[in-house]
Short mmCIF file of C-alpha atoms in Angstrom, two decimals:
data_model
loop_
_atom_site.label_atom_id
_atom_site.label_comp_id
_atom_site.label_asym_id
_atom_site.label_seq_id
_atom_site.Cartn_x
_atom_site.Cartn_y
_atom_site.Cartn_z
CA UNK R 17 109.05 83.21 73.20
CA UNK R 18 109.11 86.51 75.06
CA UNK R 19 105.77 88.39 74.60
CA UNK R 20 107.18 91.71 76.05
CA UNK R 21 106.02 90.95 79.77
CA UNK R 22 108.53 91.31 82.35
CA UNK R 23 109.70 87.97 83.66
CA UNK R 24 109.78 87.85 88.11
CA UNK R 25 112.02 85.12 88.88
CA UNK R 26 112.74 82.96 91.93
CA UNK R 27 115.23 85.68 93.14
CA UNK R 28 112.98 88.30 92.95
CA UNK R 29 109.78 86.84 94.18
CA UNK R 30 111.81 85.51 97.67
CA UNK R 31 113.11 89.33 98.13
CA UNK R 32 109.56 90.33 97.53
CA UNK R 33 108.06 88.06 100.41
CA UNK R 34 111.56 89.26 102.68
CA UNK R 35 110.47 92.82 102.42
CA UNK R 36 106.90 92.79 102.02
CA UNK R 37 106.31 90.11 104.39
CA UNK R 38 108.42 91.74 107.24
CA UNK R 39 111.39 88.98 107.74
CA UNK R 40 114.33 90.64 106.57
CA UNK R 41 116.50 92.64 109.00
CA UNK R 42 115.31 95.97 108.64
CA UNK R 43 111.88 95.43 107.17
CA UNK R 44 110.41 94.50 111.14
CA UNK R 45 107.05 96.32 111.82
CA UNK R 46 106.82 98.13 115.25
CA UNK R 47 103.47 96.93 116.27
CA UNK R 48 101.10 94.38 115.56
CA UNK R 49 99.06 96.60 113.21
CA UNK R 50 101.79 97.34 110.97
CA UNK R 51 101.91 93.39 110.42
CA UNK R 52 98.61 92.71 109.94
CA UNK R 53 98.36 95.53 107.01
CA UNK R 54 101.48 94.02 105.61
CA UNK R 55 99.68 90.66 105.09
CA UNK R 56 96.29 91.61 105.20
CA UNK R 57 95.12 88.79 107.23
CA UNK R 58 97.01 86.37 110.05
CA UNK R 59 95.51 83.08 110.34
CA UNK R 60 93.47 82.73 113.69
CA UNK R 61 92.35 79.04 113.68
CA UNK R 62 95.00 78.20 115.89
CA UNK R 63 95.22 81.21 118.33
CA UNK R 64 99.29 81.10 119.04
CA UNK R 65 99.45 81.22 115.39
CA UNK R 66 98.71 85.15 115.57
CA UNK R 67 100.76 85.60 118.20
CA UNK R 68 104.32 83.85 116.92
CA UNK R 69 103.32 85.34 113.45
CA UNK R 70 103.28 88.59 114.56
CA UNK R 71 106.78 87.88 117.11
CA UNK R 72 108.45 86.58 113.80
CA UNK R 73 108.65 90.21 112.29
CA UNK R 74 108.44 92.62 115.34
CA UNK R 75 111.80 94.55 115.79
CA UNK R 76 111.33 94.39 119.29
CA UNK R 77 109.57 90.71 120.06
CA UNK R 78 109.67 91.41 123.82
CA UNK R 79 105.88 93.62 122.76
CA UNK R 80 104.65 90.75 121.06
CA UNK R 81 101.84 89.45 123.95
CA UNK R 82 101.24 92.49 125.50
CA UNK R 83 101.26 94.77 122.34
CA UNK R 84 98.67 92.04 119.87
CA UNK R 85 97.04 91.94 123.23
CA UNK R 86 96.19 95.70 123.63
CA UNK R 87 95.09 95.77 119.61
CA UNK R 88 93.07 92.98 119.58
CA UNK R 89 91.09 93.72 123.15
CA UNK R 90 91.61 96.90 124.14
CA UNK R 91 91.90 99.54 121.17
CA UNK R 92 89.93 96.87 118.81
CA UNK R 93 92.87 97.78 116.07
CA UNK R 94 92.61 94.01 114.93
CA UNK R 95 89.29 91.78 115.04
CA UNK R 96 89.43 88.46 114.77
CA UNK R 97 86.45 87.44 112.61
CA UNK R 98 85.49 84.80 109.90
CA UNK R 99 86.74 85.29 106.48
CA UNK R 100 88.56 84.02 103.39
CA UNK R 101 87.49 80.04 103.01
CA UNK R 102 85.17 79.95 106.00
CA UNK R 103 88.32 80.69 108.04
CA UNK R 104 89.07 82.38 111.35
CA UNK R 105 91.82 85.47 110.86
CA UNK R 106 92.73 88.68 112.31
CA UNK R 107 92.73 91.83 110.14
CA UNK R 108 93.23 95.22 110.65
CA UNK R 109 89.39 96.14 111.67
CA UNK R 110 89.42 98.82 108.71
CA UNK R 111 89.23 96.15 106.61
CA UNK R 112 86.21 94.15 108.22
CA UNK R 113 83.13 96.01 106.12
CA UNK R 114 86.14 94.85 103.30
CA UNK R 115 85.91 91.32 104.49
CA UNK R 116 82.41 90.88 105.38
CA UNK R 117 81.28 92.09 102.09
CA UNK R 118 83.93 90.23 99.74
CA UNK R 119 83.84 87.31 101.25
CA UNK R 120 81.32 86.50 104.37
CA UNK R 121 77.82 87.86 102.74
CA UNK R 122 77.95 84.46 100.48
CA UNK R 123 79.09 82.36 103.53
CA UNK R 124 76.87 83.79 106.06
CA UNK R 125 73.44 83.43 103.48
CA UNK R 126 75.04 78.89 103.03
CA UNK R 127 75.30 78.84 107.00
CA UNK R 128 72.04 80.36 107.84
CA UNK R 129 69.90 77.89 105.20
CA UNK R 130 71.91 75.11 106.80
CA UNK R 131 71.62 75.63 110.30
CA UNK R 132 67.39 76.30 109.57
CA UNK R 133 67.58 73.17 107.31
CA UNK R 134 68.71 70.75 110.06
CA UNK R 135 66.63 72.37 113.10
CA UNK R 136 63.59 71.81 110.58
CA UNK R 137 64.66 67.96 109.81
CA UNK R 138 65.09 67.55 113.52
CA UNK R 139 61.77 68.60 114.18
CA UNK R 140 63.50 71.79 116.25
CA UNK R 141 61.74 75.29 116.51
CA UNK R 142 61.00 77.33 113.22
CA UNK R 143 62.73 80.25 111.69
CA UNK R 144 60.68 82.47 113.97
CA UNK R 145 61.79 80.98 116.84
CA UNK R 146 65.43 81.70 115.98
CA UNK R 147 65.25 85.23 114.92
CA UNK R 148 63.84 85.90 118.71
CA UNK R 149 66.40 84.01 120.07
CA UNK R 150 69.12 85.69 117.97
CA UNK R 151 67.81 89.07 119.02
CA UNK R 152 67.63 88.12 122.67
CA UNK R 153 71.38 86.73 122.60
CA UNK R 154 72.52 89.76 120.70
CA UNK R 155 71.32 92.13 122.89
CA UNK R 156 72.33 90.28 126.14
CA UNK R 157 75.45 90.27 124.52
CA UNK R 158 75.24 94.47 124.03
CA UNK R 159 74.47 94.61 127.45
CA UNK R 160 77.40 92.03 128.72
CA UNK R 161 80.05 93.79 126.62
CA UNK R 162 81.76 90.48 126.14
CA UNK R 163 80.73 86.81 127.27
CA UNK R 164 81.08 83.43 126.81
CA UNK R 165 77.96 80.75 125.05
CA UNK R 166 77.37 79.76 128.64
CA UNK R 167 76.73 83.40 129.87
CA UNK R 168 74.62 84.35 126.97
CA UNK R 169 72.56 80.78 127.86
CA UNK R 170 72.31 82.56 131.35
CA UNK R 171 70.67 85.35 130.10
CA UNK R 172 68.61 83.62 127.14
CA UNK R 173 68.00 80.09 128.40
CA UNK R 174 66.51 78.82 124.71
CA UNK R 175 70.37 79.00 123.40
CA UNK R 176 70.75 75.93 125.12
CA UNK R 177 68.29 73.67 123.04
CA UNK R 178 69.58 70.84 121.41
CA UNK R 179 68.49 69.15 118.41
CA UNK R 180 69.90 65.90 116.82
CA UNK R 181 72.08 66.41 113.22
CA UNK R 182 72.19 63.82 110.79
CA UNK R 183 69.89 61.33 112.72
CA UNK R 184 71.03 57.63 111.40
CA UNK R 185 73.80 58.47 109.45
CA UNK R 186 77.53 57.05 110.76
CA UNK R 187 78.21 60.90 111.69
CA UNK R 188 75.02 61.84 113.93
CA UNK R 189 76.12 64.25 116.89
CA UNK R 190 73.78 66.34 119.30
CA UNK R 191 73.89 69.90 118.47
CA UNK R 192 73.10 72.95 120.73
CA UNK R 193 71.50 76.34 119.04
CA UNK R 194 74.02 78.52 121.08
CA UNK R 195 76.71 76.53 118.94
CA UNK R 196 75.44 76.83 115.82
CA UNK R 197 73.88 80.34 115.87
CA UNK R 198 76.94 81.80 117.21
CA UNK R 199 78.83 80.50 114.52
CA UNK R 200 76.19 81.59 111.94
CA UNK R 201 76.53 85.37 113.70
CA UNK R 202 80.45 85.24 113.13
CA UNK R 203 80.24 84.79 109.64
CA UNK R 204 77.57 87.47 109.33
CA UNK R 205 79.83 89.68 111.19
CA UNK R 206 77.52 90.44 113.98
CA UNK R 207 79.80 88.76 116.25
CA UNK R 208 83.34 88.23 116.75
CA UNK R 209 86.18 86.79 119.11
CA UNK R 210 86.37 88.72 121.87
CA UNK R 211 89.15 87.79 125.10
CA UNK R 212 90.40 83.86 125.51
CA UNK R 213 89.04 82.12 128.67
CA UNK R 214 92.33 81.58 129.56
CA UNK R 215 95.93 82.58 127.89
CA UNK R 216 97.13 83.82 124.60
CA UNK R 217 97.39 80.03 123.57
CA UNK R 218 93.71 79.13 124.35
CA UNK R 219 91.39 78.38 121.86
CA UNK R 220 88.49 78.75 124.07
CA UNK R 221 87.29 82.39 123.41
CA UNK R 222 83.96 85.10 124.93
CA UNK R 223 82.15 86.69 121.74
CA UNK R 224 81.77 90.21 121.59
CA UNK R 225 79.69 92.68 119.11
CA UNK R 226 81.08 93.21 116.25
CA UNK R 227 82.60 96.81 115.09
CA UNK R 228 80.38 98.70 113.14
CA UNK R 229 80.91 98.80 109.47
CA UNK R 230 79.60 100.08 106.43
CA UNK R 231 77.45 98.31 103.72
CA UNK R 232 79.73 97.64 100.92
CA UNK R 233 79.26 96.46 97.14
CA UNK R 234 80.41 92.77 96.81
CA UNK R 235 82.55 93.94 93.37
CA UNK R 236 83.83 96.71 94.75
CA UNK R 237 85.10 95.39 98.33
CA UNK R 238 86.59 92.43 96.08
CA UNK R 239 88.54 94.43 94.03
CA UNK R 240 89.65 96.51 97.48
CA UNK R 241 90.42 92.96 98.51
CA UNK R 242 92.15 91.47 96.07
CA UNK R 243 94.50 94.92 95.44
CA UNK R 244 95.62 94.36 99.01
CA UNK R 245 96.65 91.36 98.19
CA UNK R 246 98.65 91.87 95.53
CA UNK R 247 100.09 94.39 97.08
CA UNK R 248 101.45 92.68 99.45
CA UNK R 249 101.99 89.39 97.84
CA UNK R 250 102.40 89.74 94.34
CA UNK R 251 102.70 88.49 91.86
CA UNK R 252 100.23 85.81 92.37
CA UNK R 253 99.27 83.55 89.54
CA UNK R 254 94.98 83.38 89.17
CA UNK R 255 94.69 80.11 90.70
CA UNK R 256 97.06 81.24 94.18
CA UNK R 257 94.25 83.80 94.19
CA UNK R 258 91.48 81.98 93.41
CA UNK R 259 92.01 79.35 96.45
CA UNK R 260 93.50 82.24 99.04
CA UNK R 261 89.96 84.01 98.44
CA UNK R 262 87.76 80.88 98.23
CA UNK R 263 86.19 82.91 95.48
CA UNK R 264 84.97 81.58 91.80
CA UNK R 265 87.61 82.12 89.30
CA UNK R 266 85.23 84.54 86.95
CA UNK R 267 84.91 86.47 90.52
CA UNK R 268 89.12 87.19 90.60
CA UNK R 269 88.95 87.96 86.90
CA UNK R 270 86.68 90.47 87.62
CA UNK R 271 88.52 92.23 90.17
CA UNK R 272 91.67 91.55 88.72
CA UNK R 273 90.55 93.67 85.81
CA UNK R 274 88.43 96.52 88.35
CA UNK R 275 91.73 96.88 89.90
CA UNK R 276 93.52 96.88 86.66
CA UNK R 277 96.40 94.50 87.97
CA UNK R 278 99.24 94.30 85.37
CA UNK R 279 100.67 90.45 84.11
CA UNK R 280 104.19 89.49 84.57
CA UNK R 281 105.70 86.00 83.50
CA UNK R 282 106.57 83.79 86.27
CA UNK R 283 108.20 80.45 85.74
CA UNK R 284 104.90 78.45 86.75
CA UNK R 285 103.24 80.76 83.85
CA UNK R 286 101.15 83.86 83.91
CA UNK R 287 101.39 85.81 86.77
CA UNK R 288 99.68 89.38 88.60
CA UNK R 289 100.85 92.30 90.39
CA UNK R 290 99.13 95.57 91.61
CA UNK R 291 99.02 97.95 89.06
CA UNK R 292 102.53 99.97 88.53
CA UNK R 293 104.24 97.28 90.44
CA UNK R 294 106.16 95.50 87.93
CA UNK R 295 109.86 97.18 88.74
CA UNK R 296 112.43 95.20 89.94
CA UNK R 297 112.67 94.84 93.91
CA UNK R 298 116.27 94.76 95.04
CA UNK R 299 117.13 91.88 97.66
CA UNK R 300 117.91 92.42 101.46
CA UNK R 301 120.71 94.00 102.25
CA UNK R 302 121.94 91.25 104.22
CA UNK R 303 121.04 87.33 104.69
CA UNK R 304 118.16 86.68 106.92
CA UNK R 305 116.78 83.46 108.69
CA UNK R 306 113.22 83.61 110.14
CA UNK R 307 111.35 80.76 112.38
CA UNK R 308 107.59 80.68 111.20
CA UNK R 309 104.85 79.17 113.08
CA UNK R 310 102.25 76.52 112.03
CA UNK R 311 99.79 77.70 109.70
CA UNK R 312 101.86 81.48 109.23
CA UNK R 313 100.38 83.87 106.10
CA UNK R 314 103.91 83.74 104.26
CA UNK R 315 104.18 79.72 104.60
CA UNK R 316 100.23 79.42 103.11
CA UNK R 317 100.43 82.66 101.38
CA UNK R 318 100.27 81.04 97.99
CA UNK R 319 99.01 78.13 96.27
CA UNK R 320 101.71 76.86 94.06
CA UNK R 321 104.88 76.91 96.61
CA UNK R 322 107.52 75.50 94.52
CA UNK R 323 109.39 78.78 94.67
CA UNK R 324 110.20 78.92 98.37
CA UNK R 325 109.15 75.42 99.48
CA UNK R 326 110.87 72.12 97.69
CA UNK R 327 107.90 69.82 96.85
CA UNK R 328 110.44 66.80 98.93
CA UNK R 329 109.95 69.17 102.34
CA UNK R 330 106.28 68.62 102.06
CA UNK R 331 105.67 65.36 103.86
CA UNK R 332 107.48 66.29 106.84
CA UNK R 333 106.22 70.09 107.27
CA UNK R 334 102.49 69.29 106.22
CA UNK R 335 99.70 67.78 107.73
CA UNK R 336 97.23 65.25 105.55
CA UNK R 337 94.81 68.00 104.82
CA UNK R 338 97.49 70.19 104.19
CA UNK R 339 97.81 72.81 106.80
CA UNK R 340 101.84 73.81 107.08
CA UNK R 341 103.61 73.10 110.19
CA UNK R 342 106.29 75.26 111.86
CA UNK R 343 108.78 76.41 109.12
CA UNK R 344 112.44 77.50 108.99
CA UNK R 345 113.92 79.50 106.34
CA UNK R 346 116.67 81.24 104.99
CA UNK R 347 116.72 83.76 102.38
CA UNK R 348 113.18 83.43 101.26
CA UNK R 349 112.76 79.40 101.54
CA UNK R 350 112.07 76.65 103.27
CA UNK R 351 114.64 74.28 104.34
CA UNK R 352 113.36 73.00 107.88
CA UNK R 353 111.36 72.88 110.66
CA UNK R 354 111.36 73.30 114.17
CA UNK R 355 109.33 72.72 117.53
CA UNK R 356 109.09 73.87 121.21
CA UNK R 357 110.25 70.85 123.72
CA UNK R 358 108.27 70.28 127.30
CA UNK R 359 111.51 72.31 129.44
CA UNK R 360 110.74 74.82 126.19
CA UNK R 361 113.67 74.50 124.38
CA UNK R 362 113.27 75.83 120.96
CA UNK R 363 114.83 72.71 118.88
CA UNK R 364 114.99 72.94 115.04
CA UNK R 365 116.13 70.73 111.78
CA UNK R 366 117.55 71.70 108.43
CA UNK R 367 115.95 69.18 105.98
CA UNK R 368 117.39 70.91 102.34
CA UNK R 369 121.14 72.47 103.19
CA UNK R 370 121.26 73.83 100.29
CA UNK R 371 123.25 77.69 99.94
CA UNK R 372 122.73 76.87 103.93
CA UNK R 373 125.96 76.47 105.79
CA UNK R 374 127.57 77.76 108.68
CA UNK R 375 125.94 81.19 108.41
CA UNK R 376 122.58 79.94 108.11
CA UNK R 377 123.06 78.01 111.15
CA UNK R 378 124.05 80.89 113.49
CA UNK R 379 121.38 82.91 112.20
CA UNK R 380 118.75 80.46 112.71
CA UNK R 381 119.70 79.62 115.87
CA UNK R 382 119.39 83.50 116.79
CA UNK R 383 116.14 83.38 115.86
CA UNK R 384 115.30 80.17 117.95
CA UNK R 385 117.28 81.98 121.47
CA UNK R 386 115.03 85.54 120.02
CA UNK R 387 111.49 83.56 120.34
CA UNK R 388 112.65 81.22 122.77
CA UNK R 389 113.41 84.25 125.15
CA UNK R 390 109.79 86.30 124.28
CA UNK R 391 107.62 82.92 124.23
CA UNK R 392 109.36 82.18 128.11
CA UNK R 393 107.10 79.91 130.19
CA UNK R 394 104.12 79.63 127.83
CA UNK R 395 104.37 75.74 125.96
CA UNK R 396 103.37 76.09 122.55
CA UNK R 397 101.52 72.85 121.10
CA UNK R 398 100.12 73.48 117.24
CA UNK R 399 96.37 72.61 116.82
CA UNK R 400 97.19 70.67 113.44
CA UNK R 401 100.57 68.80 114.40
CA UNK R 402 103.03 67.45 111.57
CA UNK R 403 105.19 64.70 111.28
CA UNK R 404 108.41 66.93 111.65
CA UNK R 405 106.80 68.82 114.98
CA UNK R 406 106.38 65.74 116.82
CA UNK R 407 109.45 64.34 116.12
CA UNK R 408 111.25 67.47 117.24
CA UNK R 409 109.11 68.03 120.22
CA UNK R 410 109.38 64.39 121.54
#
C-alpha cells in the first residue's frame, strides 16, 4: 500500500552509485582527494586496493601512483588510519577527528584493556611499564618523522619484549609489545601509516604521527559521519548502515534522526537518504563499464547487494569470509570478474550477460587496455584471493 514515501528503484539507485561513486563517463574526479570525499573512505587493508580504486574513476589514470602518492605522503591530504569495523582506510584527513571520535574512541578503549589483559596473564610488565614505553616510542617517533617497528626498537629497545598469548590453548603465538602497542596507537589515532617499505603494492608500511585533530563529541561526529554517508551512498536501508559503521543499531537511529535523514521505500523495505535528497537522479548520459578492484567502497558499499550484484555471482567473486574480489560491471552491476596474468595481461569474464552484449564488451575491454596501460610493470596479486581471480590469473 503506498504510504506517501517516494519509492527509489533499481534504476535509480545504480545511476546514483554511477554518479556519486565516480564511474560514469563524465562523473571522473581529477585527483585522489576528490575520490576519497566522494566515498568517504577507500578500503586500505589491502594497499593496491587504494590505488586501483582511486585509477577506476580518475579522468586521467596516468596520475593515479604519483598523484595518491603525493596526497597520502607528501601534502598528508589522505591518512590512512584505523576506522569503521576495526578496519584500515584512507580518508580525506579532514575527516580523521570525524573518524577517531565516531568510531575509534570505543575501539581504541577494547584494544588497550586487551593488550594490558594478556601482558598481565603472561606475567609481562605492568600498565606503568607501558605508558613509559609508549611515551618513549612516540617521541622517538616525533623525532624520526617516520619509521618502521624495527627503528623505533632502535631507539626504545623495551618495544622488543615478547610475551606469550594464549599459553596452552591450540592458538598460542609469541607476541612482541612493538606489535601490539603500535596497533593499539593506530586505533587511538596517535599513529598512522606512513610510506610502504617498498612499492605502492606493499603491505609492509613505517608509522608516522598522526595529524592533529580536534576533540569531538561521539553523537555529534556520528551524525557528521553518517550524513556523509548518505550523501554519498544513499539511500541505505538501517542495517547497510549499521554493519558499514560497526556501530549499535540504537547508535544509527540516533544519528539518523540528529541528521534528520528523510525515508524512501526501496524494494528490500525502508530505506534513508540525506535530508532534501529524495528527487529523482537522472541516469548517465551514456552506458558505462568500470573494472573494480578487490575489496573497492562501491562493491562493499552496502550490505544487502541484491540491487547491483545477483546473489548466483557471489561464489565466484567472494571469498569465505566474504571480502569481494575484483568486479566488472556495466551500468551499475555486477556481471563479472577479472584478474591481472604474470606477463600482466588484464584478462576478464562476464558471468551474468544479461542487457550485456556487444557494447558491453568493447567498453569493458577499454577499461581493461585503460588500467592495463597505468598499472604497466607493477603485478597486482589481491591479499584475499577468490575463486574467479585465480582462475583468471592462472
Amino acid at each position: 500500500m503506498d504510504d506517501g514515501r517516494r519509492h527509489i528503484g533499481t534504476a535509480e539507485r545504480r545511476a546514483r552509485l554511477a554518479l556519486r561513486q565516480r564511474l560514469a563517463d563524465g562523473a571522473r574526479a581529477d585527483s585522489p582527494e576528490e575520490v576519497a570525499d566522494s566515498l568517504v573512505a577507500l578500503h586500505g587493508t589491502d594497499p593496491s586496493t587504494v590505488y586501483l580504486a582511486v585509477g577506476a574513476r580518475l579522468a586521467d589514470p596516468a596520475k593515479t601512483v604519483g598523484e595518491t602518492e603525493r596526497a597520502l605522503y607528501e601534502d598528508g591530504t589522505l591518512v590512512r588510519m584505523h576506522g569503521m569495523r576495526h578496519t584500515v582506510f584512507v580518508f580525506p584527513t579532514g575527516l580523521t577527528a570525524v573518524v577517531h571520535a565516531s568510531t575509534g574512541l570505543a575501539v581504541a578503549a577494547r584494544e588497550r584493556a586487551a593488550l594490558l589483559k594478556h601482558m598481565a596473564t603472561a606475567g609481562a610488565p605492568d600498565g606503568a611499564w607501558l605508558a613509559e614505553v609508549e611515551e618513549s616510542a612516540l617521541a622517538a617517533l616525533a623525532r624520526r618523522g617516520q619509521a618502521t617497528a624495527a627503528e623505533l626498537a632502535r631507539d626504545e629497545p623495551r618495544l622488543k619484549e615478547q610475551f606469550v598469548y594464549a599459553a596452552g590453548k591450540s592458538y598460542e603465538g609469541v607476541h612482541t609489545v612493538s606489535t601490539r602497542l603500535l596497533k593499539v596507537l593506530g586505533v587511538e589515532g596517535k599513529v598512522v601509516r606512513g610510506r610502504p617499505l617498498g612499492s605502492w603494492t606493499s603491505s609492509q608500511f613505517r608509522w608516522a604521527p598522526a595529524p592533529p585533530h580536534p576533540e569531538l563529541d561521539t553523537a555529534g561526529a556520528q551524525a557528521d559521519l553518517l550524513r556523509r554517508r548518505l550523501e554519498a551512498c544513499g539511500p541505505a536501508t538501517e542495517e547497510d548502515l549499521t554493519w558499514w559503521t560497526g556501530w549499535r543499531v540504537t547508535e544509527v537511529r540516533r544519528a539518523l534522526s540528529a541528521i534528520g535523514a528523510e525515508t524512501v521505500s526501496l524494494d528490500e523495505g525502508t530505506g534513508y537518504v540525506a535530508a532534501g535528497d529524495t528527487g529523482p537522479v537522472a541516469a548517465p548520459a551514456a552506458p558505462w563499464a568500470a573494472l573494480l578492484p578487490a575489496l573497492d567502497p562501491t562493491a562493499m558499499g552496502w550490505r544487502h547487494r541484491d540491487w547491483y550484484l545477483a546473489p548466483a555471482l557471489r561464489p565466484a567473486l567472494f571469498d569465505r569470509s566474504g571480502n569481494v574480489g575484483p568486479t566488472v560491471w556495466w551500468n551499475g552491476r555486477v556481471i563479472g570478474g577479472w584478474a591481472q596474468r604474470a606477463d600482466g595481461e588484464i584478462v576478464w569474464r562476464i558471468l551474468d550477460d544479461t542487457d550485456a552484449g556487444r557494447e558491453a564488451e568493447t567498453a569493458i575491454t577499454t577499461e581493461a587496455e585503460r588500467l592495463r596501460t597505468w598499472v604497466g610493470t607493477t603485478r597486482i596479486t589481491p591479499r584475499f584471493r577468490t575463486p574467479l581471480e585465480r582462475e583468471l590469473s592462472a
